XYZ file of N, CA and C in Angstrom:
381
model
N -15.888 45.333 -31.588
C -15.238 45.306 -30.301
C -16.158 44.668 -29.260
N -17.433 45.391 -29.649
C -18.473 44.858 -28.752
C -18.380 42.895 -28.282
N -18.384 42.432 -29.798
C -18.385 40.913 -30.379
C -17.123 40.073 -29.938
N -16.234 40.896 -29.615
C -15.023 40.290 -29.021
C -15.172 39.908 -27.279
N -15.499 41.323 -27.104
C -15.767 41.192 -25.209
C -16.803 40.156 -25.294
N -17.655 40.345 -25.512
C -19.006 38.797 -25.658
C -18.411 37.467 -25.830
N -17.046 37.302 -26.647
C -17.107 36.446 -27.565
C -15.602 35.671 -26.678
N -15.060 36.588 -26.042
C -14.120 36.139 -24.719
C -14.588 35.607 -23.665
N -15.488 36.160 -23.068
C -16.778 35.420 -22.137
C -17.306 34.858 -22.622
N -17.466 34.479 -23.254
C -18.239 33.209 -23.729
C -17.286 32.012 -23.243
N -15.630 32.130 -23.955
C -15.203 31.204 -24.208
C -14.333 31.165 -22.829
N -14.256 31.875 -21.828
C -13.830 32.109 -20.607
C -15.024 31.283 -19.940
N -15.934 31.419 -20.099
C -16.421 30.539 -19.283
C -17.092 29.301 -19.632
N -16.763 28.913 -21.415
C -16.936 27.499 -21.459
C -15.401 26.795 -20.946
N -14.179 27.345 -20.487
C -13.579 26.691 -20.725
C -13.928 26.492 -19.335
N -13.980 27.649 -17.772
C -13.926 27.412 -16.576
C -14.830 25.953 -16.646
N -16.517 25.761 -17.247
C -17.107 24.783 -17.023
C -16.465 23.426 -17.364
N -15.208 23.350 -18.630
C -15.172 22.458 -18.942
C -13.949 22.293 -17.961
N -13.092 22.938 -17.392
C -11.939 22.909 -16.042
C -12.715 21.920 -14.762
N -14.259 22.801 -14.690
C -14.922 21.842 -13.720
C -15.307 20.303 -14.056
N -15.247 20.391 -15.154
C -16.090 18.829 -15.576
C -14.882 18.197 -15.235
N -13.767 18.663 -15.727
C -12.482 17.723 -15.736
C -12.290 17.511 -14.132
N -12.242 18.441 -13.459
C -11.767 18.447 -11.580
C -13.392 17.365 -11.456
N -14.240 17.199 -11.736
C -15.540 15.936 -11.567
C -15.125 14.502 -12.030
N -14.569 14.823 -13.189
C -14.281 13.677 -13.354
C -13.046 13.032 -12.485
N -12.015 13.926 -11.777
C -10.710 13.304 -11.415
C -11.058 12.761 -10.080
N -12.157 13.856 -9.537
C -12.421 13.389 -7.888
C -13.454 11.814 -8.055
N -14.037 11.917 -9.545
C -15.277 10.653 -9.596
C -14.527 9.715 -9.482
N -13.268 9.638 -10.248
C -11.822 8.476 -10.378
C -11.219 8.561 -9.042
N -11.092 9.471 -8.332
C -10.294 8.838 -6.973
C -11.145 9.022 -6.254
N -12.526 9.451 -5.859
C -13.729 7.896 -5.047
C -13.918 7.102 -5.688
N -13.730 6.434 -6.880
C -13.661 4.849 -7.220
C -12.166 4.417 -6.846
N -11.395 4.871 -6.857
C -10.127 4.287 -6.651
C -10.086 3.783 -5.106
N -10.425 4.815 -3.986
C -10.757 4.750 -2.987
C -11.552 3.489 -2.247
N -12.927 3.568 -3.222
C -13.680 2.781 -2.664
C -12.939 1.081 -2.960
N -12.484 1.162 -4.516
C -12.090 0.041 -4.808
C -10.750 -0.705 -3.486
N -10.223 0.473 -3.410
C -9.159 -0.084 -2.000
C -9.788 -0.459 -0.617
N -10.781 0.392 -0.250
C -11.519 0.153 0.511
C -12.209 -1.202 0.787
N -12.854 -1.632 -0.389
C -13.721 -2.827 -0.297
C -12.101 -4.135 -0.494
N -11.416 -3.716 -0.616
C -10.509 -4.958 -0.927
C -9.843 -5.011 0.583
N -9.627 -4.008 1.561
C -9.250 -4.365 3.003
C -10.537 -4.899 3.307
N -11.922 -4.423 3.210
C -12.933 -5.300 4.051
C -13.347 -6.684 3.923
N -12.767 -7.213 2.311
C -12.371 -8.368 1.998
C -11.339 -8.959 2.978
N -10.136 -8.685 3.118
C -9.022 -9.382 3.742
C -9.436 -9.213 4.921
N -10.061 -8.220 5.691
C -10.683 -8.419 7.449
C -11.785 -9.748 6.914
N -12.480 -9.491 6.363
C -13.252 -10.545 6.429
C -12.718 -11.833 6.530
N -11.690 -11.672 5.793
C -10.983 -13.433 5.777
C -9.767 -13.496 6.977
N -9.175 -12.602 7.545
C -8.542 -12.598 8.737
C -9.556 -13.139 9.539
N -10.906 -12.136 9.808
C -11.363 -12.796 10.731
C -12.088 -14.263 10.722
N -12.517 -14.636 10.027
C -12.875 -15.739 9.180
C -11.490 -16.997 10.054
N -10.449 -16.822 9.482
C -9.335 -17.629 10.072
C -9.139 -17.524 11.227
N -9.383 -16.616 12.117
C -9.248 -16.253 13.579
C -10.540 -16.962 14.096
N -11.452 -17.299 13.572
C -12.434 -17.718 14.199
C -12.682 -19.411 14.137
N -11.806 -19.884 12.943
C -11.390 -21.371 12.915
C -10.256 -21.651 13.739
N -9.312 -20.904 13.641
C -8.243 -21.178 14.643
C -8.862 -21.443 16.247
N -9.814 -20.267 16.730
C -10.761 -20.445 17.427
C -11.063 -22.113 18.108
N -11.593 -22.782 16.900
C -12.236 -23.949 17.166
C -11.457 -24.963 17.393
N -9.940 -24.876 17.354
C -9.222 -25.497 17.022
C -8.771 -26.313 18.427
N -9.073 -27.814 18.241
C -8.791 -28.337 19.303
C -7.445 -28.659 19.946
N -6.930 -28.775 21.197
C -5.673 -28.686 21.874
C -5.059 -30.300 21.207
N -5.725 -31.292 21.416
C -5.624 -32.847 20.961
C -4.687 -32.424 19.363
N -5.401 -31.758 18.534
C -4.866 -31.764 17.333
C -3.609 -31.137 17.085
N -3.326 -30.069 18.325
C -1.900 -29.865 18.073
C -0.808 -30.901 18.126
N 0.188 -30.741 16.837
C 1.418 -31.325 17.223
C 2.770 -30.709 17.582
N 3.365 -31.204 18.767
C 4.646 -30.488 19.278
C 5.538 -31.263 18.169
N 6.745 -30.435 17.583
C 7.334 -31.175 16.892
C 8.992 -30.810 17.370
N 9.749 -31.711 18.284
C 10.638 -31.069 19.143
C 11.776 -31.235 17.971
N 12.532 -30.074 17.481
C 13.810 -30.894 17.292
C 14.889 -30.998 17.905
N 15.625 -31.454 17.401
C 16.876 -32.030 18.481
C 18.160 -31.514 17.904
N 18.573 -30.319 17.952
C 20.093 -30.131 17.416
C 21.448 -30.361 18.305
N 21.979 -30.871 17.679
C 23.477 -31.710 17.778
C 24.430 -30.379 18.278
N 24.667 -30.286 19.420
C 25.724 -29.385 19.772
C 27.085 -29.818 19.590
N 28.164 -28.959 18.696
C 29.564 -29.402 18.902
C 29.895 -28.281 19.378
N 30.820 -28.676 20.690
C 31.713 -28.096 21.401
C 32.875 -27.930 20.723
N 33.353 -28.501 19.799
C 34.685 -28.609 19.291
C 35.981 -29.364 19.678
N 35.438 -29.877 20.961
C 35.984 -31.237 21.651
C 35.174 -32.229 22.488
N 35.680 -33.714 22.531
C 34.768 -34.380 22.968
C 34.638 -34.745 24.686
N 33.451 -34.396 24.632
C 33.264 -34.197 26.315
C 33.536 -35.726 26.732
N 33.261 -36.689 26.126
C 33.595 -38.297 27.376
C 34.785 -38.343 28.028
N 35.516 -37.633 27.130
C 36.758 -37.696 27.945
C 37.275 -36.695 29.182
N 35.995 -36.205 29.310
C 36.606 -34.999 30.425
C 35.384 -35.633 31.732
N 34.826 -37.271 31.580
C 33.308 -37.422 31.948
C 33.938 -38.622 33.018
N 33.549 -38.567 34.105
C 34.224 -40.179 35.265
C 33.496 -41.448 34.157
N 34.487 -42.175 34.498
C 34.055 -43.896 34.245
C 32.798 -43.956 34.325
N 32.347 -43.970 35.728
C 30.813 -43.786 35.795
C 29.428 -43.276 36.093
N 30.036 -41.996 34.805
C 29.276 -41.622 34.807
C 27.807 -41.816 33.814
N 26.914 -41.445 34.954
C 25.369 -42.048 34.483
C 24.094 -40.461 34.144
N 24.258 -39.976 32.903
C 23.630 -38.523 32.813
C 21.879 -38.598 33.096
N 21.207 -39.803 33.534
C 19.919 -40.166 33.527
C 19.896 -40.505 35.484
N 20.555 -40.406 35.983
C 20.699 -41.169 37.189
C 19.547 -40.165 38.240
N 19.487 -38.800 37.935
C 19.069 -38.235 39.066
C 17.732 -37.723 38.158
N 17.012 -38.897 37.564
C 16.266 -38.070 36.763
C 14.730 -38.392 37.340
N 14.476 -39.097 38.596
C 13.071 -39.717 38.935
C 13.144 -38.936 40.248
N 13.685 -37.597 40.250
C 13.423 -36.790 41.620
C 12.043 -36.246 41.878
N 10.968 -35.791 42.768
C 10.189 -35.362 43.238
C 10.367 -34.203 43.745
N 9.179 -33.868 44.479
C 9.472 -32.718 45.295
C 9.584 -33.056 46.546
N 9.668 -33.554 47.185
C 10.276 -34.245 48.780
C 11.729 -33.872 48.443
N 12.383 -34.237 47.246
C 13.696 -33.850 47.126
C 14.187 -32.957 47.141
N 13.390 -31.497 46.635
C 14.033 -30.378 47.186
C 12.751 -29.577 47.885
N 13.599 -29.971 49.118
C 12.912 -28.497 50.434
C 13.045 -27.515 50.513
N 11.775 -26.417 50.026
C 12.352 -24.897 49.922
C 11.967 -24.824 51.919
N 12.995 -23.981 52.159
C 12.551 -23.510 53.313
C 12.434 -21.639 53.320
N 11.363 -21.014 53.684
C 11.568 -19.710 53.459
C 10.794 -19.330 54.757
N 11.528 -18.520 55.093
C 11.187 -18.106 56.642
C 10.539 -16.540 56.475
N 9.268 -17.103 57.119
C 7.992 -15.606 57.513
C 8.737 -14.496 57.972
N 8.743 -13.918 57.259
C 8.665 -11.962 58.093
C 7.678 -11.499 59.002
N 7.510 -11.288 60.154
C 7.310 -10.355 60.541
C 6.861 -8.821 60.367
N 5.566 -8.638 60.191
C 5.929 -7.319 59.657
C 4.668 -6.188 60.931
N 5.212 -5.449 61.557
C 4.976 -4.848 62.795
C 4.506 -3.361 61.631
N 2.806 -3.370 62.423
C 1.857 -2.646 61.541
C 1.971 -1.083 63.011
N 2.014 -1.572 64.358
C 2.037 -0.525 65.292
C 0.988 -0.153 66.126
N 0.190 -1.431 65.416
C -1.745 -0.944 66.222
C -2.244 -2.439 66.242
N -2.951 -2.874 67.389
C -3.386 -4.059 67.217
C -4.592 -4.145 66.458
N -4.507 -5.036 65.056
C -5.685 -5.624 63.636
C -6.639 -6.387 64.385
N -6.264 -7.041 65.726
C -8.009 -7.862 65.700
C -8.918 -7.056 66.238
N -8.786 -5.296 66.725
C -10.032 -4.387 66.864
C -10.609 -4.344 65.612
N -10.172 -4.678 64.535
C -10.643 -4.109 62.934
C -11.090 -5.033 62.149
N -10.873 -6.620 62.850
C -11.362 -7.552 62.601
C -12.931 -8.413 63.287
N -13.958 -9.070 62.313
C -14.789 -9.242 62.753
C -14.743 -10.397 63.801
N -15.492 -10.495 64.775
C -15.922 -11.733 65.536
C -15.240 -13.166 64.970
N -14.374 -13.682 65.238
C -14.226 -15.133 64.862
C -13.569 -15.234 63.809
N -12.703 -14.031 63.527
C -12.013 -14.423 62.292
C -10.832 -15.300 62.556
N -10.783 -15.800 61.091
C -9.413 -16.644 60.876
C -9.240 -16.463 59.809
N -7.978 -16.140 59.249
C -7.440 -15.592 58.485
C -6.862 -17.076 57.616
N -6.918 -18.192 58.183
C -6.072 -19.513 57.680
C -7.657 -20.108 57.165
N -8.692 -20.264 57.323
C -10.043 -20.665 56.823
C -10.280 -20.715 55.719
N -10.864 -21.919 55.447
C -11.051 -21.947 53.910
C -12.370 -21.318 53.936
């Protein structure tokens, strides 16, 4: 009886050690799994930033605008709804002399006279 109780502990606690080896080995496999994911994002930052830093250099000259031009159908044809002569380029060499914004100053009443609070000789229009 004696040889049994001994002989249960024994094997009670080779198995707990060998429970631990196994929980060592699973955590040793997922910090390698880990790390392996790990080092493969610091790869792709590396090369994000890598491309962010050529884009960087990248001169304005070398861009190309590439406009395209799509064909609108209305589903009917506009010349015929268009005067004889009409010219769609005619008003196209306008400036700004051509349109005058006019926008008229406010007023705006503070209740205390600002040139006590202002220094000696100011001008407010001065470059």
């Amino acid at each position: 009886m004696k040889n049994i109780k001994i002989l249960s502990a024994v094997v009670i606690v080779a198995v707990t050690f060998i429970s631990f080896k196994g929980v060592q080995k699973q955590k040793e496999a997922d910090k390698a799994e880990i790390t392996a994911i790990f080092e493969d994002c610091v790869i792709d930052l590396e090369a994000q930033l890598e491309a962010s830093l050529e884009m960087g250099k990248l001169n304005a000259n070398e861009i190309e605008v590439v406009e395209m031009a799509e064909e609108v159908n209305l589903g009917f044809d506009t010349f015929e709804y268009l005067p004889l002569d009409f010219d769609p380029y005619a008003g196209a060499n306008l400036s700004e002399i051509d349109f005058e914004i006019f926008e008229e100053e406010e007023i705006v009443e503070l209740g205390f006279e600002t040139a006590a609070y202002l220094p000696n000789n100011f001008d407010a229009y001065a470059l």
